[in-house]
């Protein structure tokens, strides 16, 4: 007997089978709320997974929130509830009314909903993603052959709600997605960034969580507009040749009653055992990575952002908290794995599956791990027992760099290794060097106010630090506001202090960062061999007594190379001699002493000829007048 073929929007037997196996990668097209037509009636088809519920109904604007008006039909064996409701309109509010096995009724937002009521409201909204139009096909075609290991990546980490705001408005004054896109694109093109990384996009109830406690995994936050507005923003970035990365949070979710927690009256999405299913420090729930349907929920969500909304990459938050069963827990608060260890074997398998599928289906897309431990092969291939990520945040470099930069220059000679250590492991993973939002909150100070000294010293310290970061191996990420030396710590409650750009010192730091970013983007030596020792060469990594670092970045074939000299003390070196690889001419292309960067503007030669004089273990060298906190970048 022939099996009845389900309509495109309906849940069929094959859908249930694949979802139960954890392999229904487009389940978001079936679960949730989707515009549909039954006979001649137009309406919405609703579907939700609630395996232990006694019953589920849909309540909303269209039925006056009546629990009995639109009961859903249960499909076995998974416990997926469905119903078609005619005449439901786009943007109508709705929730699922779930009757638990104890006979209680809870009202839940749609786990697969594409749009949400603006907080403090907690309902979902019907949205039709099929009407979204895209014009970024050239970008997507080029992405298929784009290789992150060989291309520049300078990432501007941004939070839309606090980037800029409209003054004097009674509401929050947020820029909407379209307004943000237009202004931010102009800014990023001027500054020389290649990508924007957005935090706080998936729907979340509390502004102060910065989007790291998600309720609506499939919904761009309504704070800044509709899903269509969000798509317009991504499309606009792509049309202007800027990649879009989103923060993604598969590690945990909040306990809010309308969210995923105890969804059907039982631990549905989270581990049932509190020792596995709760973060004591964060007060959040941990996804059950051993449950096929939960893994499917997360993997299909990653694919949703990349394939439906054309996002170029996901930065995966709190990877370490997923890999270790005892992360943030005391003895007695966690359960060992079957071998008696602290590794979450189910999370490891999840990452391998996730990265294989997302990157296998989407060549050129990125999966980026925020992983803070020495876990091996985070960016190693799954076939070689790696986790399969494209890139990893280099948290070790960030820690060493910021600790060194905080020091009074007098004491830096005793901590010289903190700036050289990262190069000893720089090629063990594909790294991004990050100075993220986490480094400028919770009394950690802004980047500028981490710097020692007063006045000139603070700004000069920051500029030499940024130059070292840009020259070091690895992709780059800088949180918004730090490129112009924001004074205050970041707060999601206000816009950045753009007024500071009226002051010379802040404008000069911005000029410095802008020119470093453009230098990075136009010189292959800065990025095309990031994953090889052939791309980086220390000239002198051991000049601790003077706290000076010199190194070369090589392009493939060494056709065009850059020499960096960075002085981390206020001591001028009027005849600083640097060893060089070859007897060539060295052209000064960036000099921190230029007036546009806040220097004295002293005239100096543009070309320096290496002579046969040993220095730094090299047969050739040349001398240069290196100012206090001076940076000199030469091309040869």
Coordinates of C-alpha atoms in Angstrom, one line a residue:
X1 CA 0.0 0.0 0.0
X2 CA 1.4 3.4 -1.0
X3 CA 2.3 5.7 1.9
X4 CA 0.5 9.1 1.7
X5 CA 3.0 11.8 0.8
X6 CA 2.8 14.7 3.3
X7 CA 2.3 18.2 2.0
X8 CA 5.5 20.4 2.0
X9 CA 4.7 21.9 5.4
X10 CA 3.5 18.8 7.1
X11 CA 5.5 16.4 9.4
X12 CA 5.7 13.1 7.6
X13 CA 7.1 9.7 8.7
X14 CA 10.5 10.4 7.1
X15 CA 10.7 13.8 9.0
X16 CA 10.0 12.0 12.3
X17 CA 12.5 9.3 11.5
X18 CA 15.3 11.7 10.6
X19 CA 14.6 14.0 13.6
X20 CA 14.6 11.0 15.9
X21 CA 18.0 10.0 14.4
X22 CA 19.4 13.5 14.8
X23 CA 19.9 14.0 11.1
X24 CA 17.0 16.2 9.9
X25 CA 19.2 19.2 9.1
X26 CA 16.3 21.3 7.8
X27 CA 13.8 20.4 10.6
X28 CA 13.3 24.2 11.1
X29 CA 11.2 24.1 7.9
X30 CA 8.8 21.7 9.5
X31 CA 8.7 22.6 13.2
X32 CA 7.6 26.1 14.3
X33 CA 5.0 28.2 12.5
X34 CA 4.8 28.3 8.7
X35 CA 2.4 29.9 6.3
X36 CA 0.4 27.2 4.6
X37 CA -2.7 26.5 2.5
X38 CA -5.2 23.8 3.3
X39 CA -7.8 23.4 0.5
X40 CA -8.8 27.0 -0.3
X41 CA -8.0 28.2 3.2
X42 CA -4.8 30.2 3.9
X43 CA -3.4 30.1 7.4
X44 CA -0.5 28.8 9.5
X45 CA 0.7 25.2 10.2
X46 CA 2.0 24.9 13.7
X47 CA 4.3 22.0 14.9
X48 CA 6.1 21.5 18.2
X49 CA 8.1 18.7 19.8
X50 CA 6.8 18.0 23.4
X51 CA 7.3 14.3 24.0
X52 CA 6.1 14.1 27.6
X53 CA 3.2 16.5 27.3
X54 CA -0.4 15.3 28.0
X55 CA -1.7 17.8 25.4
X56 CA -0.7 20.9 23.5
X57 CA -2.8 23.7 22.0
X58 CA -2.0 26.9 20.2
X59 CA -3.1 30.2 21.8
X60 CA -2.7 33.7 20.3
X61 CA -4.2 36.9 19.0
X62 CA -6.3 34.9 16.6
X63 CA -8.2 32.9 19.2
X64 CA -8.2 35.4 22.1
X65 CA -5.6 33.1 23.9
X66 CA -8.2 30.4 24.4
X67 CA -6.5 27.2 25.5
X68 CA -9.4 25.1 24.1
X69 CA -9.8 26.7 20.7
X70 CA -7.0 25.1 18.7
X71 CA -5.9 21.7 20.2
X72 CA -2.9 20.1 18.4
X73 CA -2.8 16.5 17.2
X74 CA 0.0 14.2 18.6
X75 CA 2.1 12.2 16.2
X76 CA 4.0 9.1 17.4
X77 CA 6.6 8.0 18.2
X78 CA 8.4 11.3 18.9
X79 CA 5.5 13.3 20.4
X80 CA 5.4 16.0 17.8
X81 CA 2.1 18.0 18.0
X82 CA 0.7 19.7 14.9
X83 CA -2.3 21.7 13.7
X84 CA -3.4 24.0 10.9
X85 CA -5.2 27.2 11.9
X86 CA -6.8 29.3 9.1
X87 CA -6.8 33.0 8.7
X88 CA -3.7 33.5 11.0
X89 CA -1.9 36.6 9.8
X90 CA 1.8 37.4 9.7
X91 CA 3.1 39.0 12.9
X92 CA 0.2 37.6 14.9
X93 CA 1.3 36.7 18.5
X94 CA 1.1 33.1 19.7
X95 CA 2.4 30.6 22.2
X96 CA 2.1 26.9 22.8
X97 CA -0.1 25.9 25.8
X98 CA 1.5 22.8 27.2
X99 CA -0.3 20.5 29.6
X100 CA 2.3 18.7 31.6
X101 CA 2.0 15.1 32.9
X102 CA 1.2 16.6 36.4
X103 CA -1.8 18.4 34.8
X104 CA -0.3 21.9 35.0
X105 CA -0.5 24.3 32.0
X106 CA 2.6 26.3 30.9
X107 CA 2.7 28.8 28.1
X108 CA 5.8 28.4 26.0
X109 CA 7.4 30.5 23.2
X110 CA 8.0 28.6 20.0
X111 CA 11.5 26.9 20.1
X112 CA 11.6 27.2 16.3
X113 CA 9.8 30.6 16.1
X114 CA 11.4 33.0 13.6
X115 CA 10.2 36.3 15.3
X116 CA 9.4 37.3 18.8
X117 CA 7.4 39.9 20.7
X118 CA 9.6 42.8 21.8
X119 CA 10.7 42.3 25.4
X120 CA 9.2 42.4 28.1
X121 CA 6.6 40.5 26.0
X122 CA 7.4 36.8 25.7
X123 CA 5.2 35.5 22.9
X124 CA 6.3 34.4 19.4
X125 CA 5.2 36.1 16.3
X126 CA 4.2 34.4 13.0
X127 CA 6.8 35.3 10.3
X128 CA 7.1 34.3 6.6
X129 CA 10.8 33.9 5.7
X130 CA 9.9 32.7 2.2
X131 CA 9.2 36.3 1.1
X132 CA 12.7 37.5 1.8
X133 CA 14.7 38.4 -1.4
X134 CA 18.4 38.2 -1.7
X135 CA 20.8 39.9 -4.1
X136 CA 24.2 38.7 -2.7
X137 CA 24.6 35.8 -5.1
X138 CA 28.1 37.0 -6.2
X139 CA 29.3 37.0 -2.6
X140 CA 27.9 33.5 -1.9
X141 CA 29.5 32.1 -5.1
X142 CA 32.9 33.6 -4.2
X143 CA 32.5 32.2 -0.6
X144 CA 32.5 28.7 -2.0
X145 CA 36.2 29.0 -2.9
X146 CA 37.3 31.4 -0.2
X147 CA 39.9 29.9 2.1
X148 CA 40.3 31.5 5.6
X149 CA 43.8 30.2 6.0
X150 CA 45.0 32.3 3.0
X151 CA 42.9 35.4 3.3
X152 CA 42.8 38.5 5.6
X153 CA 40.4 38.5 8.5
X154 CA 40.1 41.6 10.6
X155 CA 36.9 41.4 12.6
X156 CA 35.0 44.2 14.2
X157 CA 33.1 42.8 17.1
X158 CA 29.9 44.9 17.6
X159 CA 26.7 45.1 19.6
X160 CA 24.0 46.8 17.6
X161 CA 22.1 48.2 20.6
X162 CA 25.1 50.1 22.0
X163 CA 27.0 51.0 18.8
X164 CA 25.0 54.1 18.2
X165 CA 21.6 55.3 19.4
X166 CA 19.1 57.9 18.3
X167 CA 19.2 60.6 21.0
X168 CA 16.1 61.9 22.7
X169 CA 13.7 59.1 21.8
X170 CA 11.2 57.8 24.3
X171 CA 12.1 54.2 23.4
X172 CA 15.6 52.7 23.7
X173 CA 16.7 54.7 20.6
X174 CA 18.2 51.6 19.0
X175 CA 19.3 51.7 15.4
X176 CA 17.3 49.2 13.5
X177 CA 19.1 46.5 11.4
X178 CA 18.9 48.6 8.2
X179 CA 20.1 51.8 9.8
X180 CA 23.0 50.0 11.5
X181 CA 24.0 48.3 8.2
X182 CA 24.2 51.5 6.3
X183 CA 26.3 53.4 8.9
X184 CA 28.4 50.4 10.0
X185 CA 29.3 49.5 6.4
X186 CA 30.6 53.0 5.7
X187 CA 32.6 52.9 8.9
X188 CA 34.1 49.4 8.3
X189 CA 35.1 50.2 4.7
X190 CA 36.8 53.4 5.9
X191 CA 38.6 51.6 8.7
X192 CA 39.6 48.5 6.6
X193 CA 37.8 45.7 8.4
X194 CA 36.9 42.6 6.5
X195 CA 34.2 41.1 8.8
X196 CA 31.7 42.2 11.4
X197 CA 30.9 39.9 14.3
X198 CA 27.6 40.6 15.9
X199 CA 26.7 39.7 19.5
X200 CA 23.2 39.4 20.9
X201 CA 21.3 38.6 17.7
X202 CA 19.3 35.4 18.6
X203 CA 16.3 36.5 20.7
X204 CA 17.0 36.9 24.4
X205 CA 14.8 38.2 27.3
X206 CA 17.4 40.3 29.2
X207 CA 19.5 43.0 27.7
X208 CA 22.2 42.6 30.4
X209 CA 22.9 39.0 29.2
X210 CA 24.3 40.6 26.0
X211 CA 22.5 37.8 24.1
X212 CA 24.3 34.9 25.8
X213 CA 21.1 33.5 27.4
X214 CA 19.0 32.7 24.4
X215 CA 15.3 32.0 24.2
X216 CA 14.6 32.2 20.5
X217 CA 17.4 30.3 18.7
X218 CA 15.7 30.7 15.3
X219 CA 14.7 34.3 15.8
X220 CA 16.7 37.5 15.1
X221 CA 16.0 39.7 18.1
X222 CA 13.0 42.0 17.6
X223 CA 14.9 44.9 19.3
X224 CA 16.2 46.0 16.0
X225 CA 13.4 45.0 13.6
X226 CA 11.9 42.1 11.7
X227 CA 13.5 39.0 10.3
X228 CA 13.2 40.6 6.9
X229 CA 15.2 43.6 8.2
X230 CA 17.9 41.3 9.6
X231 CA 18.2 39.6 6.2
X232 CA 18.4 43.0 4.5
X233 CA 21.3 43.9 6.8
X234 CA 23.2 40.7 6.0
X235 CA 22.6 41.2 2.3
X236 CA 23.8 44.8 2.5
X237 CA 27.0 43.8 4.2
X238 CA 27.6 41.2 1.5
X239 CA 26.9 43.7 -1.3
X240 CA 29.7 45.8 0.2
X241 CA 32.1 42.8 0.5
X242 CA 32.0 42.5 4.3
X243 CA 31.5 39.1 5.9
X244 CA 29.0 38.6 8.8
X245 CA 29.7 36.4 11.8
X246 CA 27.3 35.7 14.6
X247 CA 27.8 34.7 18.2
X248 CA 26.1 31.4 18.7
X249 CA 25.3 29.9 22.1
X250 CA 24.8 26.1 22.1
X251 CA 26.3 25.7 25.7
X252 CA 23.4 26.7 27.8
X253 CA 20.0 28.4 28.0
X254 CA 18.1 30.4 30.7
X255 CA 15.4 29.1 33.1
X256 CA 12.8 31.6 32.0
X257 CA 9.4 29.9 32.2
X258 CA 8.4 30.7 28.6
X259 CA 11.6 29.3 27.2
X260 CA 13.2 25.8 26.7
X261 CA 13.6 24.9 30.4
X262 CA 11.4 21.9 31.3
X263 CA 9.6 22.5 28.1
X264 CA 7.0 19.8 28.3
X265 CA 7.0 19.6 32.1
X266 CA 10.2 17.4 32.1
X267 CA 13.8 18.1 31.1
X268 CA 13.3 18.1 27.4
X269 CA 16.2 20.0 26.0
X270 CA 18.4 19.8 29.1
X271 CA 20.1 16.9 30.9
X272 CA 17.7 15.5 33.5
X273 CA 20.4 15.1 36.1
X274 CA 21.0 18.5 37.6
X275 CA 24.7 17.6 38.1
X276 CA 24.9 17.4 34.2
X277 CA 22.1 19.8 33.3
X278 CA 22.8 22.9 35.3
X279 CA 25.6 25.5 35.5
X280 CA 25.8 26.5 39.2
X281 CA 27.7 29.7 38.5
X282 CA 25.5 30.9 35.6
X283 CA 22.1 29.7 36.8
X284 CA 21.4 28.2 33.4
X285 CA 20.5 24.9 31.9
X286 CA 22.9 22.7 29.9
X287 CA 21.7 21.1 26.6
X288 CA 21.5 17.3 26.6
X289 CA 24.0 16.4 23.9
X290 CA 23.2 12.8 24.2
X291 CA 19.6 13.2 22.9
X292 CA 19.3 13.0 19.2
X293 CA 16.5 15.5 18.9
X294 CA 18.4 18.1 20.9
X295 CA 21.5 17.7 18.8
X296 CA 19.3 18.0 15.8
X297 CA 17.8 21.2 17.2
X298 CA 21.3 22.8 17.6
X299 CA 22.8 21.5 14.3
X300 CA 19.8 22.6 12.3
X301 CA 19.9 26.0 14.1
X302 CA 23.5 26.5 13.0
X303 CA 22.5 25.6 9.4
X304 CA 19.5 27.9 9.7
X305 CA 21.7 31.0 10.2
X306 CA 24.2 30.0 7.5
X307 CA 21.9 28.7 4.9
X308 CA 18.6 30.7 5.4
X309 CA 20.2 34.0 6.5
X310 CA 23.5 33.7 4.5
X311 CA 25.6 34.3 7.6
X312 CA 29.3 33.6 6.9
X313 CA 30.3 32.1 10.2
X314 CA 29.4 31.3 13.8
X315 CA 31.6 32.1 16.7
X316 CA 30.7 29.3 19.2
X317 CA 30.5 30.6 22.7
X318 CA 31.8 28.8 25.8
X319 CA 33.1 25.7 24.1
X320 CA 35.2 24.7 27.2
X321 CA 32.1 24.6 29.3
X322 CA 30.7 22.0 27.0
X323 CA 33.8 19.9 26.7
X324 CA 34.4 19.5 30.5
X325 CA 31.8 17.9 32.8
X326 CA 33.3 19.7 35.8
X327 CA 33.5 23.1 34.2
X328 CA 32.7 25.7 36.9
X329 CA 31.7 23.0 39.3
X330 CA 33.0 21.8 42.7
X331 CA 33.5 18.2 43.8
X332 CA 30.2 16.6 44.2
X333 CA 28.5 18.9 41.6
X334 CA 29.3 16.8 38.5
X335 CA 29.2 13.3 37.2
X336 CA 32.1 11.6 35.6
X337 CA 31.8 10.0 32.1
X338 CA 31.7 6.2 31.6
X339 CA 35.5 6.0 31.8
X340 CA 35.7 8.0 35.0
X341 CA 37.0 11.2 33.3
X342 CA 35.8 14.8 33.1
X343 CA 35.3 14.9 29.3
X344 CA 31.8 15.2 28.0
X345 CA 31.9 12.5 25.4
X346 CA 28.5 13.4 24.0
X347 CA 29.5 17.1 23.5
X348 CA 32.7 16.0 21.7
X349 CA 30.7 13.9 19.3
X350 CA 28.2 16.8 18.9
X351 CA 31.0 19.2 17.8
X352 CA 32.4 16.7 15.3
X353 CA 29.0 16.2 13.8
X354 CA 28.1 19.9 13.9
X355 CA 31.3 21.1 12.2
X356 CA 31.3 18.3 9.6
X357 CA 27.8 19.1 8.5
X358 CA 27.9 22.9 8.6
X359 CA 31.3 23.1 6.8
X360 CA 30.6 20.2 4.5
X361 CA 27.4 21.7 3.2
X362 CA 28.8 25.3 3.1
X363 CA 32.3 25.6 1.7
X364 CA 33.9 28.8 2.8
X365 CA 31.7 29.2 5.9
X366 CA 33.4 29.5 9.3
X367 CA 33.0 27.7 12.6
X368 CA 35.0 29.5 15.3
X369 CA 35.6 28.2 18.8
X370 CA 35.8 30.3 21.9
X371 CA 37.8 27.7 23.8
X372 CA 39.9 28.7 26.7
X373 CA 41.9 25.6 27.6
X374 CA 44.7 23.5 26.0
X375 CA 42.2 21.0 24.5
X376 CA 44.1 19.5 21.5
X377 CA 43.1 19.7 17.9
X378 CA 40.2 22.1 18.3
X379 CA 40.8 23.1 14.6
X380 CA 42.1 19.7 13.7
X381 CA 40.1 17.6 11.2
X382 CA 37.5 15.2 12.5
X383 CA 39.2 12.4 10.6
X384 CA 42.2 13.0 12.8
X385 CA 40.1 13.1 15.9
X386 CA 40.0 16.8 16.0
X387 CA 36.8 18.9 16.7
X388 CA 36.7 20.3 13.2
X389 CA 36.5 24.0 13.9
X390 CA 37.8 26.5 11.3
X391 CA 39.4 28.8 13.8
X392 CA 40.0 29.2 17.5
X393 CA 40.1 32.3 19.7
X394 CA 43.6 32.6 21.1
X395 CA 42.7 33.2 24.8
X396 CA 46.2 32.5 25.9
X397 CA 47.7 35.2 23.8
X398 CA 45.0 37.6 24.9
X399 CA 45.7 36.9 28.6
X400 CA 49.5 37.3 28.2
X401 CA 49.2 40.4 26.0
X402 CA 46.9 42.3 28.4
X403 CA 48.9 41.3 31.5
X404 CA 52.1 42.5 29.8
X405 CA 50.5 45.8 28.6
X406 CA 49.2 46.6 32.1
X407 CA 52.8 46.6 33.5
X408 CA 54.8 49.7 34.1
X409 CA 57.4 49.7 31.3
X410 CA 60.2 49.4 34.0
X411 CA 59.0 45.9 34.9
X412 CA 58.3 44.6 31.3
X413 CA 61.9 43.3 31.0
X414 CA 61.0 40.6 33.5
X415 CA 57.9 39.6 31.6
X416 CA 59.3 39.7 28.0
X417 CA 58.4 36.0 27.4
X418 CA 54.7 36.9 27.8
X419 CA 54.8 38.6 24.4
X420 CA 56.9 35.8 22.6
X421 CA 55.3 32.7 24.1
X422 CA 52.3 32.6 21.8
X423 CA 54.5 32.2 18.8
X424 CA 55.8 28.9 20.2
X425 CA 52.4 27.3 19.7
X426 CA 51.0 29.7 17.1
X427 CA 50.6 26.9 14.5
X428 CA 49.1 24.2 16.7
X429 CA 45.7 25.6 15.8
X430 CA 44.3 28.2 13.4
X431 CA 44.1 31.2 15.7
X432 CA 42.3 34.5 15.9
X433 CA 43.9 37.1 18.2
X434 CA 41.1 38.7 20.2
X435 CA 40.6 41.8 22.3
X436 CA 36.9 41.2 22.7
X437 CA 34.0 42.7 24.7
X438 CA 34.9 40.4 27.6
X439 CA 38.2 42.3 28.1
X440 CA 36.5 45.7 28.6
X441 CA 33.7 45.0 31.1
X442 CA 33.3 44.0 34.8
X443 CA 35.9 46.5 36.1
X444 CA 38.6 45.2 33.7
X445 CA 38.8 48.8 32.2
X446 CA 38.8 49.8 28.6
X447 CA 41.9 49.0 26.6
X448 CA 43.2 52.5 27.0
X449 CA 42.7 52.5 30.8
X450 CA 44.6 49.2 31.1
X451 CA 47.7 51.1 29.9
X452 CA 50.2 52.4 32.5
X453 CA 51.2 56.1 32.7
X454 CA 49.4 59.3 32.0
X455 CA 48.5 61.3 29.0
X456 CA 50.9 60.6 26.0
X457 CA 52.2 57.4 27.6
X458 CA 48.7 55.8 27.8
X459 CA 47.9 56.4 24.1
X460 CA 51.4 55.5 22.9
X461 CA 51.3 52.2 24.9
X462 CA 48.0 51.4 23.2
X463 CA 49.3 52.1 19.7
X464 CA 52.4 50.0 20.1
X465 CA 50.3 47.2 21.5
X466 CA 47.9 47.3 18.5
X467 CA 50.9 47.3 16.1
X468 CA 52.3 44.2 17.8
X469 CA 48.9 42.5 17.6
X470 CA 48.5 43.3 13.9
X471 CA 52.0 42.0 13.0
X472 CA 51.7 38.8 15.1
X473 CA 50.6 35.6 13.4
X474 CA 46.8 35.0 13.5
X475 CA 43.6 36.6 12.3
X476 CA 42.4 39.8 14.2
X477 CA 39.4 40.8 16.3
X478 CA 38.9 44.1 18.1
X479 CA 35.7 45.0 20.0
X480 CA 34.0 48.2 19.0
X481 CA 35.2 51.5 20.5
X482 CA 38.6 50.2 21.3
X483 CA 39.8 51.4 17.9
X484 CA 39.5 55.0 19.0
X485 CA 40.6 54.4 22.6
X486 CA 37.2 54.4 24.4
X487 CA 37.8 55.7 27.9
X488 CA 34.9 54.1 29.7
X489 CA 34.2 50.4 30.0
X490 CA 31.6 49.1 27.5
X491 CA 28.0 49.1 28.7
X492 CA 25.0 47.7 26.7
X493 CA 22.9 50.6 28.2
X494 CA 24.5 53.4 26.2
X495 CA 26.1 54.1 22.9
X496 CA 29.8 54.3 22.4
X497 CA 31.5 57.5 23.3
X498 CA 31.8 58.8 19.7
X499 CA 32.2 62.3 21.1
X500 CA 35.8 61.4 22.0
X501 CA 36.7 61.7 18.3
X502 CA 36.6 65.5 18.7
X503 CA 39.8 65.1 20.7
X504 CA 43.2 64.8 18.9
X505 CA 44.4 61.8 21.0
X506 CA 41.4 59.6 20.2
X507 CA 41.4 60.6 16.5
X508 CA 45.1 59.8 16.3
X509 CA 44.6 56.3 17.7
X510 CA 41.8 55.7 15.3
X511 CA 44.1 56.9 12.4
X512 CA 46.7 54.4 13.6
X513 CA 44.3 51.5 13.7
X514 CA 42.8 52.4 10.4
X515 CA 46.2 52.5 8.7
X516 CA 47.3 49.2 10.4
X517 CA 44.1 47.5 9.1
X518 CA 44.6 48.7 5.6
X519 CA 48.3 47.7 5.7
X520 CA 47.1 44.3 6.9
X521 CA 44.5 43.9 4.2
X522 CA 46.7 44.9 1.3
X523 CA 49.9 42.9 2.2
X524 CA 49.8 39.2 1.7
X525 CA 52.8 38.9 4.1
X526 CA 50.4 39.7 6.9
X527 CA 48.0 36.8 6.4
X528 CA 48.6 34.3 3.7
X529 CA 50.9 32.1 5.6
X530 CA 49.5 32.5 9.1
X531 CA 49.5 28.8 9.6
X532 CA 53.2 28.3 8.7
X533 CA 56.5 29.2 10.2
X534 CA 57.5 30.4 6.7
X535 CA 55.2 33.4 7.3
X536 CA 56.8 34.7 10.5
X537 CA 60.4 35.1 11.5
X538 CA 61.8 36.6 14.7
X539 CA 64.7 39.0 14.2
X540 CA 65.1 39.5 17.9
X541 CA 62.8 37.9 20.4
X542 CA 65.2 38.3 23.3
X543 CA 65.9 42.0 23.7
X544 CA 64.3 41.9 27.1
X545 CA 66.5 44.6 28.7
X546 CA 65.2 47.2 26.2
X547 CA 61.7 45.6 25.8
X548 CA 62.0 45.8 22.0
X549 CA 60.6 43.2 19.6
X550 CA 61.6 42.9 16.0
X551 CA 60.2 40.4 13.5
X552 CA 59.5 39.8 9.8
X553 CA 56.3 38.8 8.1
X554 CA 56.9 36.9 4.8
X555 CA 54.7 36.5 1.8
X556 CA 54.6 33.3 -0.2
X557 CA 57.8 33.2 -2.2
X558 CA 59.1 36.1 -0.1
X559 CA 58.2 38.5 -2.9
X560 CA 57.2 41.3 -0.5
X561 CA 58.0 41.3 3.2
X562 CA 57.4 43.5 6.2
X563 CA 59.8 44.2 9.1
X564 CA 58.3 45.3 12.4
X565 CA 60.2 47.0 15.2
X566 CA 58.2 47.7 18.4
X567 CA 59.6 49.6 21.4
X568 CA 57.6 49.0 24.6
X569 CA 59.3 51.6 26.8
X570 CA 59.4 55.4 27.0
X571 CA 63.2 55.3 26.3
X572 CA 64.3 56.7 22.9
X573 CA 66.9 54.7 21.0
X574 CA 68.6 57.2 18.7
X575 CA 70.7 54.6 16.9
X576 CA 68.7 51.4 17.2
X577 CA 70.3 48.8 15.0
X578 CA 68.3 45.9 13.7
X579 CA 69.5 42.8 12.0
X580 CA 67.9 42.0 8.6
X581 CA 67.6 38.8 6.5
X582 CA 69.2 40.3 3.3
X583 CA 71.3 43.2 2.0
X584 CA 68.4 45.1 0.6
X585 CA 66.8 48.5 0.8
X586 CA 64.2 48.9 3.5
X587 CA 61.4 51.3 3.0
X588 CA 59.7 52.9 6.0
X589 CA 55.9 52.6 5.4
X590 CA 54.5 53.2 8.8
X591 CA 56.0 55.3 11.6
X592 CA 54.2 55.9 14.9
X593 CA 56.1 59.2 15.3
X594 CA 54.1 60.8 12.4
X595 CA 51.9 63.7 13.6
X596 CA 48.7 62.1 12.3
X597 CA 49.3 59.4 15.0
X598 CA 50.2 61.8 17.8
X599 CA 54.0 61.7 17.3
X600 CA 56.4 64.6 17.0
X601 CA 56.5 64.4 13.2
X602 CA 60.3 64.4 13.1
X603 CA 61.6 64.1 9.6
X604 CA 63.5 60.9 8.8
X605 CA 64.6 59.0 5.7
X606 CA 62.2 56.8 3.8
X607 CA 64.8 54.4 2.6
X608 CA 67.4 52.5 4.7
X609 CA 70.1 50.5 3.2
X610 CA 71.3 47.4 5.0
X611 CA 75.1 47.2 5.4
X612 CA 77.4 44.3 6.1
X613 CA 77.4 44.7 9.9
X614 CA 76.5 41.8 12.2
X615 CA 73.5 42.4 14.5
X616 CA 70.9 40.1 16.0
X617 CA 72.9 37.1 14.7
X618 CA 72.5 38.4 11.1
X619 CA 75.3 39.5 8.8
X620 CA 73.4 42.6 7.6
X621 CA 71.7 45.4 9.5
X622 CA 70.8 49.0 9.5
X623 CA 70.2 51.7 12.2
X624 CA 67.1 53.7 12.8
X625 CA 66.1 56.4 15.2
X626 CA 63.5 54.7 17.4
X627 CA 61.4 57.0 19.5
X628 CA 59.7 56.3 22.9
X629 CA 57.0 53.6 22.4
X630 CA 58.1 53.8 18.8
X631 CA 56.8 51.5 16.0
X632 CA 58.5 51.3 12.7
X633 CA 57.3 49.1 9.8
X634 CA 59.5 48.6 6.8
X635 CA 58.8 47.0 3.4
X636 CA 61.4 45.0 1.5

